[in-house]
XYZ file of C-alpha atoms in Angstrom:
760
model
C -0.122 0.356 0.106
C 1.287 2.985 -1.128
C -0.955 6.068 0.206
C -3.848 6.046 2.029
C -6.988 5.031 -0.331
C -9.072 7.383 -1.808
C -12.739 7.092 -1.642
C -15.994 8.663 -2.370
C -18.247 6.747 -0.633
C -17.066 5.151 2.848
C -18.603 1.706 3.261
C -18.196 0.015 6.185
C -18.594 -3.885 5.847
C -18.307 -6.649 8.361
C -15.237 -7.978 7.065
C -13.742 -11.653 7.274
C -10.315 -12.945 8.859
C -8.074 -11.585 6.359
C -5.252 -13.539 4.773
C -2.574 -11.913 7.332
C -4.288 -13.746 10.074
C -2.534 -17.196 9.493
C 0.377 -15.853 8.482
C 0.620 -14.368 12.137
C -0.540 -17.737 13.505
C 2.497 -18.822 11.376
C 4.683 -16.471 13.181
C 2.997 -18.096 16.994
C 1.077 -14.833 17.385
C -2.164 -17.756 17.915
C -0.268 -20.370 19.789
C 2.362 -19.909 22.554
C 5.916 -19.555 21.738
C 8.418 -21.817 21.546
C 11.145 -20.805 24.068
C 14.752 -20.442 22.666
C 17.119 -23.337 23.330
C 18.632 -22.503 26.805
C 22.134 -22.245 25.496
C 21.383 -19.766 22.815
C 19.585 -18.024 25.120
C 21.429 -14.308 25.624
C 21.150 -12.593 29.499
C 17.632 -10.850 29.631
C 19.508 -7.617 30.937
C 23.381 -6.136 30.464
C 24.861 -5.881 33.426
C 29.087 -4.834 32.675
C 27.958 -1.801 30.915
C 27.478 0.251 34.037
C 31.058 -0.847 34.482
C 32.222 1.437 31.592
C 29.988 4.376 32.490
C 31.512 4.500 35.410
C 34.965 4.610 33.911
C 33.343 7.327 31.873
C 32.379 9.514 34.400
C 35.255 9.078 36.287
C 37.448 10.055 33.300
C 34.857 12.823 32.801
C 34.941 14.119 36.207
C 39.221 13.374 36.300
C 38.750 16.040 32.923
C 36.978 18.084 34.359
C 39.216 18.322 38.256
C 42.436 18.865 36.084
C 41.149 21.517 33.804
C 39.431 23.558 36.992
C 42.701 23.292 38.827
C 45.083 24.400 35.205
C 41.993 27.098 34.972
C 43.122 28.654 38.726
C 45.722 30.365 36.735
C 45.397 34.089 36.866
C 48.544 35.612 36.528
C 50.474 39.018 38.666
C 47.623 40.459 38.757
C 48.084 42.153 42.819
C 51.144 43.528 44.436
C 52.050 41.433 47.376
C 50.449 42.555 50.563
C 52.662 44.581 53.086
C 54.131 42.635 55.783
C 52.926 43.829 59.018
C 53.956 41.066 61.199
C 56.643 40.822 63.702
C 59.804 39.266 61.869
C 62.026 36.396 63.308
C 65.923 36.909 63.650
C 66.068 35.405 60.227
C 63.696 37.285 58.285
C 65.004 40.212 59.153
C 68.234 38.496 57.690
C 66.440 37.680 54.529
C 65.085 41.123 54.141
C 67.968 43.071 54.155
C 70.056 40.074 52.106
C 70.167 39.798 48.116
C 67.492 38.808 46.097
C 68.683 35.425 45.353
C 68.410 33.030 48.791
C 69.595 29.507 50.061
C 67.794 28.567 53.509
C 69.646 26.028 55.035
C 69.314 24.926 58.217
C 71.716 27.209 59.703
C 69.775 30.013 57.978
C 69.234 32.066 55.369
C 72.343 33.041 52.788
C 71.652 35.399 50.167
C 73.608 36.526 46.825
C 73.477 39.839 44.941
C 74.659 40.210 40.987
C 77.789 41.633 40.481
C 77.912 45.015 38.954
C 77.053 46.007 35.267
C 75.165 42.420 35.264
C 71.561 41.939 34.907
C 69.119 39.018 34.668
C 65.969 39.667 33.414
C 63.319 37.344 34.466
C 60.263 36.938 33.082
C 56.787 35.220 35.188
C 53.567 33.471 34.812
C 54.778 32.211 31.181
C 54.738 30.626 28.744
C 52.356 32.485 26.532
C 51.557 31.898 22.820
C 51.061 35.529 22.037
C 54.006 37.361 24.293
C 56.593 34.835 25.022
C 58.050 34.360 21.334
C 57.615 38.381 21.540
C 59.860 38.811 24.473
C 61.929 35.498 22.973
C 62.652 37.724 19.879
C 63.795 40.750 21.568
C 66.287 39.059 23.880
C 67.383 37.429 20.575
C 68.141 40.490 18.834
C 70.260 41.724 21.639
C 72.568 38.549 22.107
C 70.395 38.547 25.901
C 69.823 35.910 28.428
C 67.306 35.632 30.667
C 65.666 33.480 33.169
C 61.862 32.629 32.620
C 59.828 31.316 36.018
C 56.781 29.368 34.395
C 53.878 28.217 35.484
C 53.074 24.364 34.874
C 49.773 24.094 33.949
C 50.929 26.574 30.903
C 54.357 24.598 30.260
C 52.245 21.519 29.896
C 49.877 23.684 27.211
C 52.426 25.324 25.085
C 55.353 22.513 25.465
C 57.087 23.836 22.142
C 57.421 27.516 23.876
C 59.270 25.662 26.681
C 61.492 23.710 24.469
C 62.300 27.133 22.018
C 63.367 28.758 25.379
C 65.702 25.864 26.475
C 67.120 25.905 23.050
C 68.184 29.279 22.345
C 70.284 29.518 25.690
C 67.959 30.956 28.494
C 66.570 29.251 31.761
C 63.681 28.097 33.279
C 62.381 28.153 37.028
C 59.327 27.000 39.009
C 56.670 28.991 39.377
C 54.260 26.485 40.608
C 51.806 25.078 38.373
C 48.594 26.854 39.227
C 50.192 30.328 40.209
C 49.115 29.401 43.813
C 50.387 31.534 46.488
C 52.547 29.486 48.710
C 51.585 31.730 51.764
C 48.078 30.076 52.197
C 48.837 26.841 50.866
C 49.149 23.385 52.964
C 52.324 21.638 52.895
C 50.668 18.848 50.612
C 49.115 20.967 48.105
C 52.969 23.106 47.617
C 54.364 19.936 47.636
C 52.048 19.075 44.963
C 52.213 22.241 43.022
C 56.068 22.166 43.099
C 56.282 18.700 41.774
C 53.352 18.714 39.142
C 55.517 21.670 37.377
C 58.896 19.677 37.391
C 57.057 16.793 35.650
C 55.188 19.522 32.980
C 59.215 20.480 32.410
C 60.393 17.007 32.269
C 57.588 16.203 29.939
C 58.314 18.968 27.729
C 62.024 19.628 27.613
C 63.569 17.076 29.637
C 64.692 18.879 32.120
C 63.976 19.683 35.928
C 65.208 23.243 37.483
C 66.413 24.038 40.778
C 65.281 27.696 40.809
C 62.323 28.952 42.258
C 59.896 32.078 42.706
C 56.986 32.148 45.216
C 54.290 33.729 43.054
C 52.538 37.414 44.480
C 56.582 37.723 45.578
C 58.637 40.690 45.283
C 62.078 42.161 46.612
C 63.456 40.481 50.284
C 61.789 43.490 52.117
C 58.537 43.024 50.906
C 58.570 39.092 52.608
C 55.860 38.483 54.824
C 55.802 35.844 57.413
C 53.592 33.660 55.824
C 55.498 34.238 52.271
C 58.741 33.339 54.764
C 57.438 29.937 55.587
C 56.383 29.060 52.348
C 59.561 30.006 50.971
C 61.293 27.541 53.591
C 59.124 25.102 52.299
C 60.556 25.480 48.685
C 63.971 25.159 49.891
C 63.288 21.801 51.562
C 62.571 21.132 48.509
C 66.049 21.998 47.464
C 65.078 24.839 45.189
C 66.912 28.153 45.163
C 64.636 30.984 45.923
C 64.822 33.747 43.383
C 63.030 36.855 44.606
C 64.003 40.484 42.617
C 65.885 43.738 43.065
C 63.713 45.731 40.541
C 60.280 45.078 40.503
C 58.683 46.680 37.414
C 55.531 46.028 38.762
C 54.758 45.721 34.540
C 51.537 43.498 35.537
C 49.471 46.656 36.254
C 50.522 48.201 32.847
C 51.804 51.582 34.368
C 53.411 52.639 30.656
C 56.391 51.744 28.698
C 58.383 54.411 30.102
C 57.623 53.148 33.548
C 59.276 50.095 33.212
C 62.004 51.006 31.453
C 62.919 53.498 34.309
C 61.690 50.548 37.476
C 64.412 48.345 35.357
C 67.355 50.237 35.381
C 69.789 49.413 38.069
C 71.610 52.875 40.201
C 75.211 53.694 39.860
C 76.489 50.308 37.502
C 75.241 47.931 40.238
C 73.822 44.347 39.203
C 70.149 43.438 39.571
C 67.786 40.711 39.285
C 64.934 42.185 37.013
C 61.151 41.113 37.491
C 58.744 41.519 33.751
C 55.951 39.316 33.295
C 55.600 36.983 29.670
C 52.032 36.097 30.275
C 49.015 37.318 32.774
C 47.479 39.731 29.880
C 48.595 42.379 27.335
C 52.479 42.252 27.715
C 52.663 44.803 24.365
C 54.526 47.485 26.904
C 56.486 44.858 28.781
C 58.151 43.311 25.293
C 58.914 47.317 24.325
C 60.390 47.899 27.493
C 62.833 45.098 26.925
C 64.225 46.148 23.945
C 64.524 49.808 25.566
C 66.001 48.583 28.234
C 68.747 46.493 26.492
C 69.694 49.030 24.094
C 70.291 51.358 26.622
C 72.305 48.833 29.585
C 73.992 47.543 26.849
C 75.633 50.717 26.005
C 76.855 51.203 29.707
C 78.609 47.958 29.141
C 76.218 45.830 30.865
C 75.620 41.877 30.233
C 72.219 40.127 30.511
C 72.285 36.999 31.597
C 70.648 34.210 33.577
C 70.286 33.877 37.220
C 73.011 31.292 37.606
C 75.410 32.322 34.743
C 75.522 35.907 36.981
C 76.294 34.157 40.096
C 78.698 32.264 38.335
C 76.680 29.034 39.484
C 76.513 25.629 37.713
C 72.824 25.736 35.730
C 69.688 25.139 36.763
C 68.881 22.535 34.767
C 69.310 18.815 35.595
C 68.499 15.980 33.158
C 65.295 14.324 34.139
C 64.909 10.739 34.054
C 63.140 8.344 31.855
C 60.127 7.925 33.813
C 59.705 11.545 34.776
C 60.134 12.325 31.245
C 57.276 9.613 30.662
C 55.339 11.033 33.230
C 55.676 14.339 32.215
C 54.467 13.763 28.682
C 51.295 11.925 29.916
C 50.211 15.144 32.501
C 50.979 17.337 29.711
C 48.602 15.269 27.075
C 45.827 14.716 29.591
C 45.959 18.576 30.518
C 45.771 19.050 26.884
C 42.751 16.788 26.525
C 41.381 17.838 29.747
C 41.323 21.517 28.017
C 39.757 20.180 24.957
C 37.435 18.199 26.688
C 35.654 20.806 28.599
C 35.696 23.149 25.946
C 33.821 21.233 23.480
C 31.587 20.076 26.777
C 30.932 23.392 27.114
C 29.815 24.179 23.487
C 27.877 20.915 23.438
C 26.230 21.973 26.891
C 25.436 25.590 25.185
C 23.841 23.740 22.508
C 21.922 21.407 24.148
C 20.526 23.945 26.471
C 19.816 26.413 23.112
C 18.206 23.085 21.792
C 16.378 22.368 24.913
C 14.999 25.859 25.623
C 14.034 25.989 21.850
C 12.401 23.182 21.457
C 9.926 23.926 24.457
C 9.231 27.539 22.970
C 8.726 25.705 19.345
C 6.160 23.187 20.550
C 4.500 25.619 23.024
C 3.710 27.404 19.606
C 2.923 24.676 17.677
C 0.667 23.348 20.773
C -1.235 26.700 20.670
C -1.454 26.654 16.634
C -3.012 23.335 17.179
C -5.581 24.090 19.650
C -6.655 27.511 17.936
C -7.400 25.436 14.661
C -9.299 22.820 16.821
C -11.181 25.306 18.387
C -11.885 26.412 14.988
C -13.411 23.120 14.043
C -10.005 22.861 11.402
C -7.455 20.733 10.869
C -4.578 21.098 9.227
C -5.582 20.654 5.856
C -8.994 22.222 5.865
C -12.038 21.630 7.391
C -12.673 18.267 8.483
C -15.755 15.858 7.278
C -18.560 14.942 9.423
C -19.975 11.925 8.978
C -23.768 11.737 8.066
C -24.423 8.808 11.027
C -21.924 7.414 13.781
C -20.210 4.688 11.733
C -19.792 1.044 13.589
C -16.800 0.683 15.723
C -15.091 -2.361 17.281
C -13.000 -1.535 20.469
C -10.389 -4.225 21.496
C -9.114 -4.669 24.797
C -5.596 -6.584 24.807
C -5.294 -8.150 28.636
C -2.729 -9.843 30.460
C -3.149 -10.246 33.846
C -5.073 -7.463 34.422
C -7.827 -8.816 37.133
C -7.038 -5.511 39.066
C -8.147 -2.898 36.677
C -10.094 -5.240 33.407
C -13.559 -4.551 34.868
C -13.274 -0.752 35.353
C -11.931 -1.025 31.825
C -14.543 -2.535 30.529
C -17.593 -0.598 32.426
C -15.987 2.589 30.785
C -16.611 1.321 27.387
C -19.615 0.344 27.585
C -21.251 3.334 29.137
C -19.711 5.266 26.118
C -22.108 7.806 25.026
C -21.357 7.020 21.389
C -24.514 6.702 19.338
C -23.195 4.367 16.905
C -22.678 0.685 16.843
C -20.125 -0.756 19.141
C -18.526 -3.967 19.464
C -15.948 -4.794 22.460
C -13.480 -7.733 22.150
C -11.443 -8.209 25.479
C -8.471 -10.226 24.047
C -7.554 -12.221 27.011
C -3.332 -13.120 26.284
C -3.347 -16.123 28.308
C -3.796 -14.755 31.683
C -3.356 -16.609 34.837
C -5.376 -14.368 37.189
C -8.864 -14.894 36.126
C -8.732 -12.047 33.731
C -11.074 -13.195 31.302
C -13.221 -14.854 33.939
C -13.796 -11.414 35.436
C -14.478 -9.630 31.734
C -17.184 -12.551 31.245
C -19.148 -12.383 34.288
C -19.937 -8.429 33.899
C -21.975 -9.837 31.162
C -22.603 -6.535 29.607
C -23.894 -6.423 25.555
C -21.699 -5.834 23.174
C -19.097 -7.439 24.864
C -17.286 -10.334 23.912
C -14.053 -12.333 25.122
C -11.481 -14.089 23.851
C -9.153 -16.710 24.841
C -6.089 -17.234 22.930
C -2.664 -18.617 24.674
C 0.026 -16.239 25.786
C 2.043 -14.872 22.751
C 2.353 -11.193 23.617
C 0.348 -7.954 23.360
C 0.922 -7.516 19.447
C -0.317 -11.267 18.876
C -3.408 -10.418 20.678
C -3.825 -7.184 18.672
C -3.591 -9.038 15.560
C -6.466 -11.352 16.978
C -8.789 -8.897 17.881
C -8.368 -7.155 14.708
C -8.898 -10.381 12.610
C -11.822 -11.133 14.742
C -13.192 -7.189 14.464
C -16.361 -6.708 12.253
C -15.948 -3.456 11.830
C -13.563 -1.573 10.035
C -12.969 1.410 12.766
C -10.618 0.542 15.596
C -10.046 1.630 18.671
C -7.396 -0.092 20.849
C -6.994 0.393 24.843
C -5.027 -1.174 27.503
C -6.707 -3.125 29.991
C -5.376 -0.591 32.957
C -7.178 2.224 31.304
C -10.485 3.091 31.713
C -12.549 6.266 29.007
C -14.294 9.093 29.255
C -18.229 8.634 27.919
C -17.146 11.155 24.820
C -14.087 9.556 24.042
C -14.713 6.969 21.553
C -16.852 9.667 19.830
C -13.715 12.449 20.020
C -11.608 9.619 18.123
C -13.938 8.509 15.407
C -14.701 12.147 14.336
C -11.433 12.556 12.942
C -11.422 9.173 10.784
C -14.006 10.700 8.802
C -11.077 12.301 7.020
C -10.044 9.487 4.390
C -6.347 10.825 4.637
C -5.950 9.743 8.077
C -5.319 6.363 9.168
C -5.031 6.716 13.091
C -5.825 8.741 16.113
C -3.764 9.529 19.064
C -5.926 10.316 22.313
C -5.446 12.015 25.481
C -3.802 9.715 27.998
C -3.722 10.902 31.348
C -2.625 9.828 34.400
C -5.264 8.735 37.067
C -2.948 7.613 40.095
C -1.819 10.714 40.952
C -1.752 10.157 44.641
C 2.189 10.003 45.238
C 5.204 12.120 44.168
C 6.118 9.593 41.619
C 2.068 9.447 40.323
C 2.799 12.950 40.210
C 6.052 13.864 38.469
C 4.191 11.122 35.451
C 1.422 13.305 35.616
C 3.357 16.257 34.393
C 5.480 14.212 31.980
C 2.242 13.333 30.467
C 0.757 16.458 30.255
C 3.866 18.408 29.386
C 6.180 15.474 27.332
C 3.787 13.293 25.656
C 0.415 15.445 25.194
C 1.766 18.897 24.369
C 4.303 17.306 21.494
C 1.763 15.360 19.780
C -0.040 18.353 19.014
C 2.984 19.166 17.696
C 4.053 16.081 15.596
C 0.505 16.814 14.179
C 1.147 19.790 12.653
C 4.545 18.716 11.679
C 3.547 15.063 9.991
C 5.592 13.144 12.617
C 3.711 11.886 15.200
C 5.905 9.000 16.584
C 3.478 7.072 18.676
C -0.442 6.460 18.913
C -0.353 5.058 22.550
C -1.210 1.533 23.258
C -3.760 3.160 26.023
C -5.884 4.560 23.592
C -5.684 4.946 20.074
C -7.677 4.853 16.999
C -7.172 3.226 13.498
C -8.680 1.986 10.174
C -8.400 -1.727 10.437
C -7.683 -1.965 6.342
C -5.048 0.063 6.885
C -3.735 -2.342 9.492
C -4.463 -5.406 7.290
C -2.327 -3.865 4.509
C 0.384 -3.533 7.055
C 0.134 -7.232 7.822
C -1.347 -6.570 11.134
C 0.898 -5.178 14.490
C 4.511 -6.346 13.961
C 6.137 -8.618 16.417
C 9.481 -6.783 15.612
C 9.730 -4.747 18.493
C 8.446 -3.967 22.291
C 7.247 -0.945 21.381
C 4.297 -1.763 19.147
C 2.343 1.267 18.808
C 5.681 3.361 17.985
C 6.813 0.874 15.295
C 3.005 0.834 13.994
C 2.393 4.233 14.173
C 5.713 4.761 12.212
C 4.414 2.041 9.489
C 1.426 3.681 9.074
C 2.919 7.567 8.528
C 5.848 5.736 6.204
C 2.358 4.020 4.332
C 1.427 7.386 3.787
C -1.147 7.808 6.092
C -2.043 10.675 8.633
C -1.542 10.692 12.375
C -3.203 13.041 14.285
C -4.078 13.773 18.039
C -7.079 14.632 19.405
C -6.972 16.136 22.875
C -10.919 15.631 23.895
C -10.229 12.078 23.468
C -9.397 11.191 27.077
C -8.247 7.888 28.787
C -7.128 7.534 32.243
C -4.291 5.046 32.917
C -2.724 3.257 36.049
C 0.597 4.588 36.336
C 3.854 2.798 37.957
C 3.225 3.726 41.625
C 7.341 2.719 42.432
C 10.809 3.747 40.847
C 10.939 -0.261 40.157
C 7.708 -0.143 38.202
C 8.413 2.883 36.707
C 12.419 1.712 35.751
C 10.241 -1.795 33.909
C 7.700 0.515 32.173
C 10.548 3.115 30.682
C 12.940 0.605 30.112
C 10.667 -1.385 27.525
C 9.288 1.747 26.188
C 13.010 3.268 25.478
C 13.944 -0.262 23.784
C 11.677 -0.583 22.240
C 11.404 2.660 20.737
C 15.428 2.630 19.769
C 14.079 -0.802 17.959
C 11.356 1.129 16.032
C 13.970 3.723 14.998
C 16.737 0.977 13.877
C 14.047 -0.681 11.885
C 12.433 2.320 9.920
C 15.576 3.686 9.710
C 15.182 3.881 5.712
C 12.315 6.702 6.412
C 15.153 9.041 6.743
C 15.958 8.871 3.098
C 12.191 8.216 1.908
C 9.571 10.659 0.592
C 8.075 13.198 2.283
C 9.177 14.605 6.002
C 8.279 12.007 8.237
C 11.846 9.858 8.500
C 13.928 13.030 8.797
C 11.591 14.779 10.771
C 10.434 12.131 13.428
C 13.920 10.120 13.379
C 16.352 13.185 13.483
C 14.100 14.594 16.715
C 14.029 10.981 18.538
C 17.781 10.547 18.111
C 18.181 13.915 19.382
C 15.904 14.855 21.931
C 15.243 11.129 23.169
C 19.022 9.800 22.402
C 21.558 12.081 22.467
C 20.669 14.595 25.112
C 19.963 11.942 27.370
C 23.544 10.669 27.251
C 24.991 13.993 27.924
C 23.084 14.551 31.272
C 25.211 12.566 32.990
C 27.964 14.991 32.416
C 25.837 17.890 33.365
C 24.764 16.743 36.390
C 28.533 16.181 36.865
C 29.800 19.513 36.505
C 26.759 21.474 37.983
C 27.867 19.199 41.188
C 32.001 20.052 40.623
C 31.099 23.498 39.647
C 28.824 23.719 43.148
C 31.171 21.758 45.585
C 34.314 23.173 44.434
C 33.509 26.562 42.290
C 31.301 29.302 42.305
C 27.738 27.673 43.087
C 25.898 30.395 42.226
C 25.901 30.569 37.987
C 25.250 26.407 39.032
C 21.876 27.808 40.431
C 21.021 29.812 38.283
C 21.351 28.270 35.184
C 19.348 25.285 37.119
C 16.660 27.711 38.024
C 16.312 29.172 34.656
C 15.608 25.957 33.180
C 12.986 25.136 36.040
C 11.219 28.631 35.196
C 10.959 27.319 31.307
C 9.689 24.209 32.577
C 7.338 25.587 34.780
C 5.835 28.017 31.874
C 5.394 25.398 29.272
C 3.984 23.279 31.787
C 1.651 26.183 33.291
C 0.388 26.396 29.347
C 0.180 22.449 28.434
C -1.778 22.149 31.665
C -4.057 25.057 30.557
C -4.496 23.547 27.366
C -5.556 20.234 29.019
C -7.450 21.870 32.036
C -5.899 20.861 34.288
C -4.829 22.503 37.576
C -1.300 24.871 37.534
C -1.224 23.470 41.401
C 0.729 20.562 40.160
C 3.787 22.687 39.133
C 4.985 22.457 42.538
C 7.055 18.931 42.245
C 8.593 20.250 38.947
C 11.608 21.446 41.046
C 11.510 18.199 43.015
C 11.937 16.281 39.206
C 14.785 17.255 38.815
C 16.722 15.634 41.193
C 15.174 12.033 40.794
C 13.097 11.401 37.678
C 15.375 12.892 35.406
C 18.148 10.998 36.850
C 16.195 7.984 36.230
C 14.839 8.668 33.014
C 18.774 9.174 31.297
C 19.700 5.554 33.038
C 16.902 4.259 31.645
C 18.431 5.739 28.018
C 21.823 4.579 28.605
C 20.853 1.191 29.688
C 18.741 0.798 26.565
C 21.470 1.563 24.153
C 23.644 -0.960 25.940
C 21.051 -3.480 25.526
C 20.401 -2.892 21.821
C 24.295 -2.262 21.111
C 25.250 -5.502 22.966
C 22.542 -7.167 21.034
C 20.727 -8.626 24.038
C 16.903 -9.218 23.258
C 15.166 -7.533 25.921
C 12.214 -9.614 27.567
C 8.467 -8.373 28.255
C 8.498 -6.391 31.477
C 4.988 -6.579 33.363
C 4.269 -3.774 35.540
C 2.087 -4.546 38.336
C -1.642 -3.350 38.697
C -2.665 -1.259 41.870
C -6.160 -1.544 40.281
C -6.875 2.569 40.258
C -9.896 2.629 38.895
C -11.241 -0.958 40.186
C -14.016 -0.899 43.235
C -11.377 -2.390 45.746
C -8.722 -0.055 44.396
C -6.413 2.102 46.612
C -8.196 5.505 44.667
C -11.267 4.835 42.925
C -12.901 7.612 41.112
C -15.947 8.185 39.443
C -15.270 7.308 35.934
C -17.548 9.693 34.330
C -20.086 12.597 35.467
C -17.521 15.197 36.397
C -15.794 17.578 33.465
C -12.200 17.754 32.988
C -9.621 17.610 35.663
C -12.354 17.417 38.308
C -12.900 14.009 37.761
C -10.049 12.467 39.223
C -9.182 15.173 42.293
C -9.824 12.144 44.332
C -7.165 10.189 42.769
C -4.569 12.838 43.282
């Protein structure tokens, strides 16, 4: 069948059993399935995939932690705090000494540079913008310098560290994240130094014996806490290098000011502090050239710190293990930076897509509601029946004793005026479902017993036994409103419409889980279906309530047994065959939702896995004629597969930023999403005539329900990729609509949301 039939006059004969019934019987639909050999049956549910997921989450967490540690780099952005403490004798001695300190157990020894000798030092690099310019300027004047590098930047730009060494300059340790040693605990101080040495080893194959504490200046400015940090540096074997002349170029005072601050008085030697990173260093580069021109003319030599003091080089070769560990660290840091950057863009795109989808679907829902109020559908005014056509209602039932009688009663008590046949197809129930339905003795109700073969097989049996062309399908845990059948059938007056989705509502909303599902049904299901109708990409006519043309189903070969989401599979097949599938919001059906997280997991696991099966089965629709395949499968892939897979990382980043960073941006983003969802939910509830007060549970939904849903997607995807055949998961029924159930609201007689107020 290539499209919907074009009829001048609709005729509704009682159809005989179609030929495809024999085909489904051969598939086992009308007899018990033969179980596969035990040795050939794969495990029902994969378990090992949670370990790779945990590993991936740990790696992501490690990448975020490393990148967060690295982004603590801020450069020299403030002057060292003034010393207000009472100095010890050794600190007083250090303050009076030279800029190069050798701190031993016997006290500090310091050294000053000889006359007409200058040691230019550059902190906070290397930087890809400014370090090469500084090196070029030094090379121009034949000068050598000492670079106190930040380990994380060495890891980020190892080629610059190698160039520094290759051109005869010296490297020093300026910590890994530009941390203030005066406030660090001992373990963090050692970590900062060790990571920097590893980064240097990985980039250059060298270690260094020089160190300069961040936020330091001249010896006279050493504070008590800084002195403690310097002593810790010395304990690790470092020669502490401060400065004679602090140019304060980090404040960008102007090139002339930097030059003036860099020139020693009366031919003295000096260690000069500058910066090749941490901001705009254009003034510094210009000052370096000016200083070297002037000092060279005065007979100065510009050399490294150790060369100026006549000491051995600060560079020491690193061992093979240190080089390997350093290379791994540098690679890990660059990878973490790339990961964080990509993730930031992905999350930004995901957030924009999510908010955009909510807004776009809300607009489409408004258009859909406006057209319905005017009695119009997308392709003009819908035709009307000259007389109510006959209808067959099919109720597939397996162990539905808790609610089957309430379901059948709601169908019999319909206000629909046309001929009505109700078929209860008992699929081998073991709890007396068939007997309970039969015991009602209601007119027009026929109970068909068959061996257990699954819901599709039960539906196919009902389709084969149906006497009428128009079929309504309803689950055995669902009750209809009196006018529901009439609203469904009304849409089938259009010969181009092959199926109609009704409006499913949660009847048992008393608990938190029920309230969450109520919001999800109204926002995520019914609001979306309004948009799907306008976009011609309806993915699912739910098994709880749907109307179909029998001839369309027969042409498709009946309800397929290929997937666990037979309703999604069937809807996609109808759309691919050229039928329109529409949504009727007035056709209300109240269903019993799972009441525990375990039961909810089973239901959604089956739904999600079945949807993946249906998507794979109909994947060629993407290249087929019409927009259905591209719109429907594209939407499902993006919003129901890919984005949920990113959700764990989103939560991981939120937790990380809340615990280790500033929690305000996280709270602001979360609150923004909740507000957008609340506004969309308010409109969806308003369209459905529901109370907006239900939205009070929406913020709480983000902390349990949302996580459950994306874990279901991960579990389902793992099951599909591992080739495991998922079995049907049966959800325990509570009998919400039965006389003895926990919540037994009157199924009829009250309009809108008030009808099930007691159930809430």
